[in-house]
Amino acid sequence: MVLAASLRGAAPSEDAALKVALDGNAGTVERTRAFADLRAVATERLIPVLATLLKDPAWSFSARSVLENIPGAACDRALLDALDSIGDSRLRAGVINSLGNRRSAAAVPALAKLMTSPDSMLVDAAVNALGNIGSVAAASALARDEPPPALRTAWGDALLRVAELLPPSEHARSLELLRRVATNGSPAQVTAATLSLARRSGDPGAAVVAALTSNEPVSRMAALALIRSGEFGSKLTGAVGRVFPSLSAEAQVQVLSVLFDRGDRAAAPLARGALKSKDTAVRAAAARLLSVIGDPSDVAALLPLMIGTDEPAVSARLALSRIAGDEVTARLLESFRSGGDAREAALDVLVSRGHRALVPELLQPEVYADADFGRLAANAVMTLGTGRNLGAVLELHHRLPASQRGNLENALRRLAVKHPSPDEAAKLIFDAAEKLPVAEGTPLFVMLAGIGGDAAFNSLAGLLKSDVIETRRVALRALGSWRDLRPAAKLLAVAREDSDAGVRALAVRSVTTLYAKSAAGARSTPAPEAVSAAITGLRQVWSVAENPAEKNAVLTALRGLKNPKAVATAEELEKQSR
Amino acid sequence: MNPTRRDFLRGILAAGSAPLFLPAHIFGANGTVSPSNKITVGFVGTGDHGRAVNLASILTLADVEVVALCDVDRKHLGLAAEMVTRSGAAPPERALYRDWRDVIARPDIDAVCISTPDHWHTPIAMAALRAGKDVLCEKPTVTIREGQLLAAAVRRYGRVYQASTEDRALPMYHRMAELVRNGAIGRLHTIRVQLPSGNLARRVVPIREDPVPPELDYDMWLGPAPLAPYQPERVHFNFRWIQAYSGGMLTDWGCHQVDTAQWANNTEHTGPVSVEGTCVFGEGLYDTAWDFELKYVYRNGVQLRIENTGTGLRFEGDKGWVGNTAWRRPVEASSPEILDAIVPPDGVHLYTEPAREHRNFIDCVRSRRDPYFPVEKLHRLGSLLHCGNICLKLGRKLNWNPDQEEFVGDEAANRLRARAMREPWHL
């Protein structure tokens, strides 16, 4: 075990690995791993000793897996000798597999004989091996003897592979094999052979057209795979375009879908025609295709389609968001400004296009008169706006009736984060909040906690000194949602000293939440220092808590830390309070 | 390959080990086509992830019919059958299987969802493709060669293949990749990926042999992997800590964050040109890399650094950075301008499907589009991660030619691009 383990992680040595592999006293797994190491390094000199193991049911596979990797004719000979001398069918099949994996030309005569064996396991292995070898001789062997019906799938597959492996000088033979599969194979093999024949034909367009128009699912699948592969470029696309109108709607959708994968611009006329189809799935697929190959001339046809939630509308919006060009943007802006049903769809597309110049238009109060559209507009501002738009959005926020401001608050939060200077952003927001009645400014004050920084902190801390109770309460709410423990001391001071009982109670709640959050963090197991700080802080909160509800909140916070010390502290405090 | 027939189900019923509420006449139904216009799906692998993520999600899709369930563990199968029954969408063609070949053989099945341990992904997926099924398969592959063969098979048969991860559907990863691809952080120079430590519990489990429980077909569980003594810590969820079945945490979680790295770096169809690193491999049963650090370099000069210190992801460019601190956490950036950058109409818009991988897959089965995580991208991602494991195993820097898909001047490394399968299994 030790030896085998030491071999791993470094280039294994042939001698050391062999010693373990052949050690009858070593464990099975240890020996198996040593054989696995030998796969990388074994040389011809090991062939005799490994070949003797091929008859051993316990070690045949391990030895074979090494032999399979040793280059040279000597190894082929050893495997072929073993094939003659091994009686066990399963082990023989393994040897055949290895000969096939080595693409051993010397093995073909022996494998050809096995094609007529009564043992289906051997026939299966021989057929597969001949398919791997893929030589002219292998092709002849496979073509001469058809295996029993149960193995026809394996046989057809082998013929298909041989047809791929034969050199170009054997083109005629390859075609012959493929035609044989195409006429006698299973549906899957017919598809494969059709595909391969089309690939090899001088005019794949004709073959694809024939396959598509035959209405034969098997042939159609081959044609679609060939179109999807893009192997023949625009020539194939042109041929497909000529028969496209005569195809069923299902086939049309499939053709449009595989052309989408290829992104061939030659398919544009076909897509444009399909955009007029009566079938919604065809129209949707056509619009989707235009998203990768369309140009500004397609906008006129796509604009009327983009309204609504059905499949063609979604695809049309996708296309309009992906077709580059200022003229596309201009047409979308026209739709946006014209109002009506197109306005929402146009906004959606303009946002996808990243049209930041739209922001000033979205900062007009009338845009927010309709609550639903206002929500979309605010989201657009959030996506398209930059930190530099913060002041203008705050101004709009101020001008809107209170009932319409909610939509803008997510945008404000995001733009504040995007602002290059957190302190400047905080100042803008604080000033805007101060211009509003306290209740209406609350969301903005709370927003300051999310921005963080000195300006935000000092502004909120300053509010704690206000004579107005409601102002102090707002500051407590904001500081209670601060990202770290910075406000804790101030909140505790308020909890101890404020003249108003309600404010003191809110301060207790805020600082309790702050400590509980600080030790929960993003990780499931908080850092020990964070837990200690939270325990100490919550003890201080306990000392100022004035009623059972506040004390219970502290106990819940301690237990929520899921830390033995915190739980013990909670128990200790609870005992004291009894 | 001597398919084992579905006497297994009779075994379940006889043993009474799973409460099945399925009428007897539905079993063994074969060769019929769903009368509805629904996509018919067979499930192979109904363990925790197969049920809780894949089956649960597929059962919510109104245009899908689950018509077959398959698992080598009767308990898993019973639980999955209960889920289907409870979903209220019990289809008439549903049946239960132990051997996935029975599912693949059903001509009435349009697609298969594979949620087995890693070492079974590619053999089952390849067989399904050969049988004309579209495939939704858990990640990853086990070797570079598997990815090559899988990608070739998908192309050969013209099928739809979705590697089953959610990352490309999650807004934070999609956003990060789009920001990077559109130059929001300037020229990308470094990608830092954190992966969890290999073997989450960091347990050293001694190897031993326990009796195989009666509900488990252990030989079928092992399949193409080497024979090994049974112990419960080896199978089901734990497979991912064992090299015989998986690439460990590097491939298991790497298929998430490193996929976003490939996506953002626009290297989904290629790979790095070198990899170096160090690791500590596990001892005992769990022998994949536990602690590891890897540095990859791409042809465009970008460095990808992977270490097992968490689940975060960060892209660093000459104008700033974007990333997140842990799995599925919100996107953060070095400045609000980067965070709020808007991708212009002619910018790079990356393929996503907010409704997640299952919806995306079914839509693509209908439309024949490529899903958002198609096989070629899975293969290139897998190659990158397997290169890392080969580097760690050999303990030396490796140079990789992503065009030829071979290591430069390193025969030992090249040999480890593939591994043999236990007989009679093959790809």
JSON list of N, CA, C and O in Angstrom, two decimals, chain B residues 295-340:
[
{"chain": "B", "resi": 295, "resn": "LYS", "atom": "N", "xyz": [-1.82, 25.23, -12.56]},
{"chain": "B", "resi": 295, "resn": "LYS", "atom": "CA", "xyz": [-1.73, 26.45, -13.37]},
{"chain": "B", "resi": 295, "resn": "LYS", "atom": "C", "xyz": [-1.73, 26.03, -14.84]},
{"chain": "B", "resi": 295, "resn": "LYS", "atom": "O", "xyz": [-0.86, 25.29, -15.29]},
{"chain": "B", "resi": 296, "resn": "TYR", "atom": "N", "xyz": [-2.71, 26.50, -15.55]},
{"chain": "B", "resi": 296, "resn": "TYR", "atom": "CA", "xyz": [-2.79, 26.27, -17.00]},
{"chain": "B", "resi": 296, "resn": "TYR", "atom": "C", "xyz": [-2.45, 27.58, -17.70]},
{"chain": "B", "resi": 296, "resn": "TYR", "atom": "O", "xyz": [-2.75, 28.67, -17.19]},
{"chain": "B", "resi": 297, "resn": "VAL", "atom": "N", "xyz": [-1.89, 27.45, -18.87]},
{"chain": "B", "resi": 297, "resn": "VAL", "atom": "CA", "xyz": [-1.67, 28.65, -19.71]},
{"chain": "B", "resi": 297, "resn": "VAL", "atom": "C", "xyz": [-2.31, 28.38, -21.07]},
{"chain": "B", "resi": 297, "resn": "VAL", "atom": "O", "xyz": [-2.13, 27.30, -21.65]},
{"chain": "B", "resi": 298, "resn": "TYR", "atom": "N", "xyz": [-3.07, 29.36, -21.52]},
{"chain": "B", "resi": 298, "resn": "TYR", "atom": "CA", "xyz": [-3.69, 29.25, -22.85]},
{"chain": "B", "resi": 298, "resn": "TYR", "atom": "C", "xyz": [-2.81, 29.93, -23.90]},
{"chain": "B", "resi": 298, "resn": "TYR", "atom": "O", "xyz": [-1.94, 30.74, -23.57]},
{"chain": "B", "resi": 299, "resn": "ARG", "atom": "N", "xyz": [-3.11, 29.61, -25.13]},
{"chain": "B", "resi": 299, "resn": "ARG", "atom": "CA", "xyz": [-2.37, 30.21, -26.24]},
{"chain": "B", "resi": 299, "resn": "ARG", "atom": "C", "xyz": [-2.49, 31.73, -26.23]},
{"chain": "B", "resi": 299, "resn": "ARG", "atom": "O", "xyz": [-1.59, 32.43, -26.64]},
{"chain": "B", "resi": 300, "resn": "ASN", "atom": "N", "xyz": [-3.60, 32.25, -25.76]},
{"chain": "B", "resi": 300, "resn": "ASN", "atom": "CA", "xyz": [-3.78, 33.71, -25.73]},
{"chain": "B", "resi": 300, "resn": "ASN", "atom": "C", "xyz": [-3.09, 34.34, -24.52]},
{"chain": "B", "resi": 300, "resn": "ASN", "atom": "O", "xyz": [-3.27, 35.53, -24.24]},
{"chain": "B", "resi": 301, "resn": "GLY", "atom": "N", "xyz": [-2.32, 33.55, -23.80]},
{"chain": "B", "resi": 301, "resn": "GLY", "atom": "CA", "xyz": [-1.55, 34.08, -22.67]},
{"chain": "B", "resi": 301, "resn": "GLY", "atom": "C", "xyz": [-2.30, 34.07, -21.35]},
{"chain": "B", "resi": 301, "resn": "GLY", "atom": "O", "xyz": [-1.72, 34.32, -20.30]},
{"chain": "B", "resi": 302, "resn": "VAL", "atom": "N", "xyz": [-3.59, 33.80, -21.40]},
{"chain": "B", "resi": 302, "resn": "VAL", "atom": "CA", "xyz": [-4.37, 33.79, -20.15]},
{"chain": "B", "resi": 302, "resn": "VAL", "atom": "C", "xyz": [-3.94, 32.62, -19.27]},
{"chain": "B", "resi": 302, "resn": "VAL", "atom": "O", "xyz": [-3.71, 31.51, -19.76]},
{"chain": "B", "resi": 303, "resn": "GLN", "atom": "N", "xyz": [-3.82, 32.91, -17.99]},
{"chain": "B", "resi": 303, "resn": "GLN", "atom": "CA", "xyz": [-3.51, 31.85, -17.02]},
{"chain": "B", "resi": 303, "resn": "GLN", "atom": "C", "xyz": [-4.79, 31.43, -16.31]},
{"chain": "B", "resi": 303, "resn": "GLN", "atom": "O", "xyz": [-5.58, 32.29, -15.89]},
{"chain": "B", "resi": 304, "resn": "LEU", "atom": "N", "xyz": [-4.94, 30.14, -16.16]},
{"chain": "B", "resi": 304, "resn": "LEU", "atom": "CA", "xyz": [-6.06, 29.60, -15.37]},
{"chain": "B", "resi": 304, "resn": "LEU", "atom": "C", "xyz": [-5.45, 28.94, -14.15]},
{"chain": "B", "resi": 304, "resn": "LEU", "atom": "O", "xyz": [-4.66, 28.01, -14.27]},
{"chain": "B", "resi": 305, "resn": "ARG", "atom": "N", "xyz": [-5.80, 29.46, -12.98]},
{"chain": "B", "resi": 305, "resn": "ARG", "atom": "CA", "xyz": [-5.24, 28.90, -11.74]},
{"chain": "B", "resi": 305, "resn": "ARG", "atom": "C", "xyz": [-6.37, 28.25, -10.95]},
{"chain": "B", "resi": 305, "resn": "ARG", "atom": "O", "xyz": [-7.39, 28.88, -10.67]},
{"chain": "B", "resi": 306, "resn": "ILE", "atom": "N", "xyz": [-6.15, 26.99, -10.63]},
{"chain": "B", "resi": 306, "resn": "ILE", "atom": "CA", "xyz": [-7.17, 26.23, -9.90]},
{"chain": "B", "resi": 306, "resn": "ILE", "atom": "C", "xyz": [-6.58, 25.78, -8.57]},
{"chain": "B", "resi": 306, "resn": "ILE", "atom": "O", "xyz": [-5.48, 25.23, -8.53]},
{"chain": "B", "resi": 307, "resn": "GLU", "atom": "N", "xyz": [-7.29, 26.03, -7.51]},
{"chain": "B", "resi": 307, "resn": "GLU", "atom": "CA", "xyz": [-6.86, 25.49, -6.22]},
{"chain": "B", "resi": 307, "resn": "GLU", "atom": "C", "xyz": [-8.10, 25.12, -5.41]},
{"chain": "B", "resi": 307, "resn": "GLU", "atom": "O", "xyz": [-9.19, 25.66, -5.65]},
{"chain": "B", "resi": 308, "resn": "ASN", "atom": "N", "xyz": [-7.90, 24.22, -4.46]},
{"chain": "B", "resi": 308, "resn": "ASN", "atom": "CA", "xyz": [-9.08, 23.76, -3.72]},
{"chain": "B", "resi": 308, "resn": "ASN", "atom": "C", "xyz": [-9.21, 24.52, -2.41]},
{"chain": "B", "resi": 308, "resn": "ASN", "atom": "O", "xyz": [-8.86, 24.05, -1.34]},
{"chain": "B", "resi": 309, "resn": "THR", "atom": "N", "xyz": [-9.71, 25.74, -2.56]},
{"chain": "B", "resi": 309, "resn": "THR", "atom": "CA", "xyz": [-9.85, 26.60, -1.38]},
{"chain": "B", "resi": 309, "resn": "THR", "atom": "C", "xyz": [-11.26, 27.16, -1.24]},
{"chain": "B", "resi": 309, "resn": "THR", "atom": "O", "xyz": [-11.47, 28.10, -0.50]},
{"chain": "B", "resi": 310, "resn": "GLY", "atom": "N", "xyz": [-12.20, 26.64, -1.94]},
{"chain": "B", "resi": 310, "resn": "GLY", "atom": "CA", "xyz": [-13.57, 27.17, -1.84]},
{"chain": "B", "resi": 310, "resn": "GLY", "atom": "C", "xyz": [-14.36, 26.86, -3.09]},
{"chain": "B", "resi": 310, "resn": "GLY", "atom": "O", "xyz": [-14.13, 25.84, -3.73]},
{"chain": "B", "resi": 311, "resn": "THR", "atom": "N", "xyz": [-15.25, 27.76, -3.44]},
{"chain": "B", "resi": 311, "resn": "THR", "atom": "CA", "xyz": [-16.06, 27.55, -4.65]},
{"chain": "B", "resi": 311, "resn": "THR", "atom": "C", "xyz": [-16.21, 28.84, -5.44]},
{"chain": "B", "resi": 311, "resn": "THR", "atom": "O", "xyz": [-17.16, 29.01, -6.18]},
{"chain": "B", "resi": 312, "resn": "GLY", "atom": "N", "xyz": [-15.28, 29.75, -5.24]},
{"chain": "B", "resi": 312, "resn": "GLY", "atom": "CA", "xyz": [-15.39, 31.05, -5.92]},
{"chain": "B", "resi": 312, "resn": "GLY", "atom": "C", "xyz": [-14.76, 31.02, -7.31]},
{"chain": "B", "resi": 312, "resn": "GLY", "atom": "O", "xyz": [-14.13, 30.05, -7.72]},
{"chain": "B", "resi": 313, "resn": "LEU", "atom": "N", "xyz": [-14.93, 32.14, -7.99]},
{"chain": "B", "resi": 313, "resn": "LEU", "atom": "CA", "xyz": [-14.45, 32.26, -9.36]},
{"chain": "B", "resi": 313, "resn": "LEU", "atom": "C", "xyz": [-14.13, 33.73, -9.60]},
{"chain": "B", "resi": 313, "resn": "LEU", "atom": "O", "xyz": [-14.88, 34.61, -9.17]},
{"chain": "B", "resi": 314, "resn": "ARG", "atom": "N", "xyz": [-13.01, 33.99, -10.24]},
{"chain": "B", "resi": 314, "resn": "ARG", "atom": "CA", "xyz": [-12.64, 35.40, -10.45]},
{"chain": "B", "resi": 314, "resn": "ARG", "atom": "C", "xyz": [-11.86, 35.55, -11.75]},
{"chain": "B", "resi": 314, "resn": "ARG", "atom": "O", "xyz": [-10.95, 34.78, -12.04]},
{"chain": "B", "resi": 315, "resn": "PHE", "atom": "N", "xyz": [-12.26, 36.56, -12.51]},
{"chain": "B", "resi": 315, "resn": "PHE", "atom": "CA", "xyz": [-11.59, 36.88, -13.78]},
{"chain": "B", "resi": 315, "resn": "PHE", "atom": "C", "xyz": [-10.88, 38.22, -13.61]},
{"chain": "B", "resi": 315, "resn": "PHE", "atom": "O", "xyz": [-11.53, 39.21, -13.23]},
{"chain": "B", "resi": 316, "resn": "GLU", "atom": "N", "xyz": [-9.59, 38.23, -13.89]},
{"chain": "B", "resi": 316, "resn": "GLU", "atom": "CA", "xyz": [-8.82, 39.45, -13.70]},
{"chain": "B", "resi": 316, "resn": "GLU", "atom": "C", "xyz": [-8.32, 39.96, -15.05]},
{"chain": "B", "resi": 316, "resn": "GLU", "atom": "O", "xyz": [-7.71, 39.21, -15.82]},
{"chain": "B", "resi": 317, "resn": "GLY", "atom": "N", "xyz": [-8.58, 41.23, -15.30]},
{"chain": "B", "resi": 317, "resn": "GLY", "atom": "CA", "xyz": [-8.13, 41.84, -16.55]},
{"chain": "B", "resi": 317, "resn": "GLY", "atom": "C", "xyz": [-7.32, 43.09, -16.26]},
{"chain": "B", "resi": 317, "resn": "GLY", "atom": "O", "xyz": [-7.14, 43.46, -15.10]},
{"chain": "B", "resi": 318, "resn": "ASP", "atom": "N", "xyz": [-6.87, 43.74, -17.32]},
{"chain": "B", "resi": 318, "resn": "ASP", "atom": "CA", "xyz": [-6.03, 44.91, -17.07]},
{"chain": "B", "resi": 318, "resn": "ASP", "atom": "C", "xyz": [-6.84, 46.15, -16.70]},
{"chain": "B", "resi": 318, "resn": "ASP", "atom": "O", "xyz": [-6.28, 47.19, -16.39]},
{"chain": "B", "resi": 319, "resn": "LYS", "atom": "N", "xyz": [-8.19, 46.02, -16.67]},
{"chain": "B", "resi": 319, "resn": "LYS", "atom": "CA", "xyz": [-8.99, 47.16, -16.23]},
{"chain": "B", "resi": 319, "resn": "LYS", "atom": "C", "xyz": [-9.82, 46.85, -14.99]},
{"chain": "B", "resi": 319, "resn": "LYS", "atom": "O", "xyz": [-10.65, 47.66, -14.57]},
{"chain": "B", "resi": 320, "resn": "GLY", "atom": "N", "xyz": [-9.66, 45.68, -14.44]},
{"chain": "B", "resi": 320, "resn": "GLY", "atom": "CA", "xyz": [-10.43, 45.34, -13.24]},
{"chain": "B", "resi": 320, "resn": "GLY", "atom": "C", "xyz": [-10.73, 43.86, -13.18]},
{"chain": "B", "resi": 320, "resn": "GLY", "atom": "O", "xyz": [-10.18, 43.06, -13.95]},
{"chain": "B", "resi": 321, "resn": "TRP", "atom": "N", "xyz": [-11.60, 43.49, -12.25]},
{"chain": "B", "resi": 321, "resn": "TRP", "atom": "CA", "xyz": [-11.94, 42.08, -12.10]},
{"chain": "B", "resi": 321, "resn": "TRP", "atom": "C", "xyz": [-13.44, 41.90, -11.92]},
{"chain": "B", "resi": 321, "resn": "TRP", "atom": "O", "xyz": [-14.15, 42.84, -11.55]},
{"chain": "B", "resi": 322, "resn": "VAL", "atom": "N", "xyz": [-13.87, 40.68, -12.17]},
{"chain": "B", "resi": 322, "resn": "VAL", "atom": "CA", "xyz": [-15.27, 40.31, -11.92]},
{"chain": "B", "resi": 322, "resn": "VAL", "atom": "C", "xyz": [-15.25, 38.88, -11.41]},
{"chain": "B", "resi": 322, "resn": "VAL", "atom": "O", "xyz": [-14.38, 38.09, -11.77]},
{"chain": "B", "resi": 323, "resn": "GLY", "atom": "N", "xyz": [-16.17, 38.56, -10.53]},
{"chain": "B", "resi": 323, "resn": "GLY", "atom": "CA", "xyz": [-16.19, 37.20, -10.00]},
{"chain": "B", "resi": 323, "resn": "GLY", "atom": "C", "xyz": [-17.24, 37.04, -8.93]},
{"chain": "B", "resi": 323, "resn": "GLY", "atom": "O", "xyz": [-18.13, 37.88, -8.78]},
{"chain": "B", "resi": 324, "resn": "ASN", "atom": "N", "xyz": [-17.15, 35.96, -8.20]},
{"chain": "B", "resi": 324, "resn": "ASN", "atom": "CA", "xyz": [-17.98, 35.81, -7.00]},
{"chain": "B", "resi": 324, "resn": "ASN", "atom": "C", "xyz": [-17.19, 35.03, -5.95]},
{"chain": "B", "resi": 324, "resn": "ASN", "atom": "O", "xyz": [-16.14, 34.46, -6.25]},
{"chain": "B", "resi": 325, "resn": "THR", "atom": "N", "xyz": [-17.69, 35.07, -4.73]},
{"chain": "B", "resi": 325, "resn": "THR", "atom": "CA", "xyz": [-16.90, 34.52, -3.63]},
{"chain": "B", "resi": 325, "resn": "THR", "atom": "C", "xyz": [-17.21, 33.05, -3.37]},
{"chain": "B", "resi": 325, "resn": "THR", "atom": "O", "xyz": [-16.43, 32.38, -2.71]},
{"chain": "B", "resi": 326, "resn": "ALA", "atom": "N", "xyz": [-18.31, 32.58, -3.87]},
{"chain": "B", "resi": 326, "resn": "ALA", "atom": "CA", "xyz": [-18.68, 31.18, -3.64]},
{"chain": "B", "resi": 326, "resn": "ALA", "atom": "C", "xyz": [-19.74, 30.78, -4.65]},
{"chain": "B", "resi": 326, "resn": "ALA", "atom": "O", "xyz": [-20.31, 31.62, -5.34]},
{"chain": "B", "resi": 327, "resn": "TRP", "atom": "N", "xyz": [-19.97, 29.49, -4.69]},
{"chain": "B", "resi": 327, "resn": "TRP", "atom": "CA", "xyz": [-20.92, 28.89, -5.63]},
{"chain": "B", "resi": 327, "resn": "TRP", "atom": "C", "xyz": [-22.26, 29.62, -5.61]},
{"chain": "B", "resi": 327, "resn": "TRP", "atom": "O", "xyz": [-22.87, 29.77, -4.56]},
{"chain": "B", "resi": 328, "resn": "ARG", "atom": "N", "xyz": [-22.67, 30.10, -6.75]},
{"chain": "B", "resi": 328, "resn": "ARG", "atom": "CA", "xyz": [-23.96, 30.75, -6.98]},
{"chain": "B", "resi": 328, "resn": "ARG", "atom": "C", "xyz": [-24.14, 32.06, -6.23]},
{"chain": "B", "resi": 328, "resn": "ARG", "atom": "O", "xyz": [-25.26, 32.58, -6.14]},
{"chain": "B", "resi": 329, "resn": "ARG", "atom": "N", "xyz": [-23.05, 32.61, -5.67]},
{"chain": "B", "resi": 329, "resn": "ARG", "atom": "CA", "xyz": [-23.15, 33.92, -5.04]},
{"chain": "B", "resi": 329, "resn": "ARG", "atom": "C", "xyz": [-23.26, 34.99, -6.11]},
{"chain": "B", "resi": 329, "resn": "ARG", "atom": "O", "xyz": [-22.80, 34.80, -7.24]},
{"chain": "B", "resi": 330, "resn": "PRO", "atom": "N", "xyz": [-23.79, 36.15, -5.74]},
{"chain": "B", "resi": 330, "resn": "PRO", "atom": "CA", "xyz": [-23.94, 37.21, -6.74]},
{"chain": "B", "resi": 330, "resn": "PRO", "atom": "C", "xyz": [-22.60, 37.65, -7.32]},
{"chain": "B", "resi": 330, "resn": "PRO", "atom": "O", "xyz": [-21.55, 37.49, -6.70]},
{"chain": "B", "resi": 331, "resn": "VAL", "atom": "N", "xyz": [-22.69, 38.24, -8.49]},
{"chain": "B", "resi": 331, "resn": "VAL", "atom": "CA", "xyz": [-21.48, 38.73, -9.16]},
{"chain": "B", "resi": 331, "resn": "VAL", "atom": "C", "xyz": [-20.96, 39.96, -8.43]},
{"chain": "B", "resi": 331, "resn": "VAL", "atom": "O", "xyz": [-21.74, 40.83, -8.03]},
{"chain": "B", "resi": 332, "resn": "GLU", "atom": "N", "xyz": [-19.65, 40.01, -8.26]},
{"chain": "B", "resi": 332, "resn": "GLU", "atom": "CA", "xyz": [-19.00, 41.21, -7.71]},
{"chain": "B", "resi": 332, "resn": "GLU", "atom": "C", "xyz": [-17.98, 41.68, -8.75]},
{"chain": "B", "resi": 332, "resn": "GLU", "atom": "O", "xyz": [-17.57, 40.90, -9.61]},
{"chain": "B", "resi": 333, "resn": "ALA", "atom": "N", "xyz": [-17.60, 42.94, -8.62]},
{"chain": "B", "resi": 333, "resn": "ALA", "atom": "CA", "xyz": [-16.62, 43.46, -9.57]},
{"chain": "B", "resi": 333, "resn": "ALA", "atom": "C", "xyz": [-15.78, 44.53, -8.89]},
{"chain": "B", "resi": 333, "resn": "ALA", "atom": "O", "xyz": [-16.14, 45.02, -7.81]},
{"chain": "B", "resi": 334, "resn": "SER", "atom": "N", "xyz": [-14.68, 44.88, -9.52]},
{"chain": "B", "resi": 334, "resn": "SER", "atom": "CA", "xyz": [-13.79, 45.87, -8.93]},
{"chain": "B", "resi": 334, "resn": "SER", "atom": "C", "xyz": [-14.38, 47.27, -9.00]},
{"chain": "B", "resi": 334, "resn": "SER", "atom": "O", "xyz": [-13.91, 48.17, -8.31]},
{"chain": "B", "resi": 335, "resn": "SER", "atom": "N", "xyz": [-15.41, 47.45, -9.80]},
{"chain": "B", "resi": 335, "resn": "SER", "atom": "CA", "xyz": [-16.05, 48.78, -9.84]},
{"chain": "B", "resi": 335, "resn": "SER", "atom": "C", "xyz": [-17.50, 48.62, -10.27]},
{"chain": "B", "resi": 335, "resn": "SER", "atom": "O", "xyz": [-17.85, 47.67, -10.98]},
{"chain": "B", "resi": 336, "resn": "PRO", "atom": "N", "xyz": [-18.34, 49.58, -9.84]},
{"chain": "B", "resi": 336, "resn": "PRO", "atom": "CA", "xyz": [-19.74, 49.52, -10.26]},
{"chain": "B", "resi": 336, "resn": "PRO", "atom": "C", "xyz": [-19.89, 49.60, -11.78]},
{"chain": "B", "resi": 336, "resn": "PRO", "atom": "O", "xyz": [-20.82, 49.05, -12.35]},
{"chain": "B", "resi": 337, "resn": "GLU", "atom": "N", "xyz": [-18.96, 50.30, -12.43]},
{"chain": "B", "resi": 337, "resn": "GLU", "atom": "CA", "xyz": [-19.05, 50.43, -13.89]},
{"chain": "B", "resi": 337, "resn": "GLU", "atom": "C", "xyz": [-18.95, 49.06, -14.56]},
{"chain": "B", "resi": 337, "resn": "GLU", "atom": "O", "xyz": [-19.66, 48.77, -15.52]},
{"chain": "B", "resi": 338, "resn": "ILE", "atom": "N", "xyz": [-18.06, 48.24, -14.03]},
{"chain": "B", "resi": 338, "resn": "ILE", "atom": "CA", "xyz": [-17.93, 46.89, -14.61]},
{"chain": "B", "resi": 338, "resn": "ILE", "atom": "C", "xyz": [-19.18, 46.08, -14.31]},
{"chain": "B", "resi": 338, "resn": "ILE", "atom": "O", "xyz": [-19.75, 45.43, -15.19]},
{"chain": "B", "resi": 339, "resn": "LEU", "atom": "N", "xyz": [-19.61, 46.17, -13.08]},
{"chain": "B", "resi": 339, "resn": "LEU", "atom": "CA", "xyz": [-20.77, 45.37, -12.67]},
{"chain": "B", "resi": 339, "resn": "LEU", "atom": "C", "xyz": [-22.02, 45.72, -13.48]},
{"chain": "B", "resi": 339, "resn": "LEU", "atom": "O", "xyz": [-22.82, 44.87, -13.81]},
{"chain": "B", "resi": 340, "resn": "ASP", "atom": "N", "xyz": [-22.15, 47.00, -13.80]},
{"chain": "B", "resi": 340, "resn": "ASP", "atom": "CA", "xyz": [-23.36, 47.45, -14.50]},
{"chain": "B", "resi": 340, "resn": "ASP", "atom": "C", "xyz": [-23.14, 47.64, -16.00]},
{"chain": "B", "resi": 340, "resn": "ASP", "atom": "O", "xyz": [-23.99, 48.21, -16.67]}
]
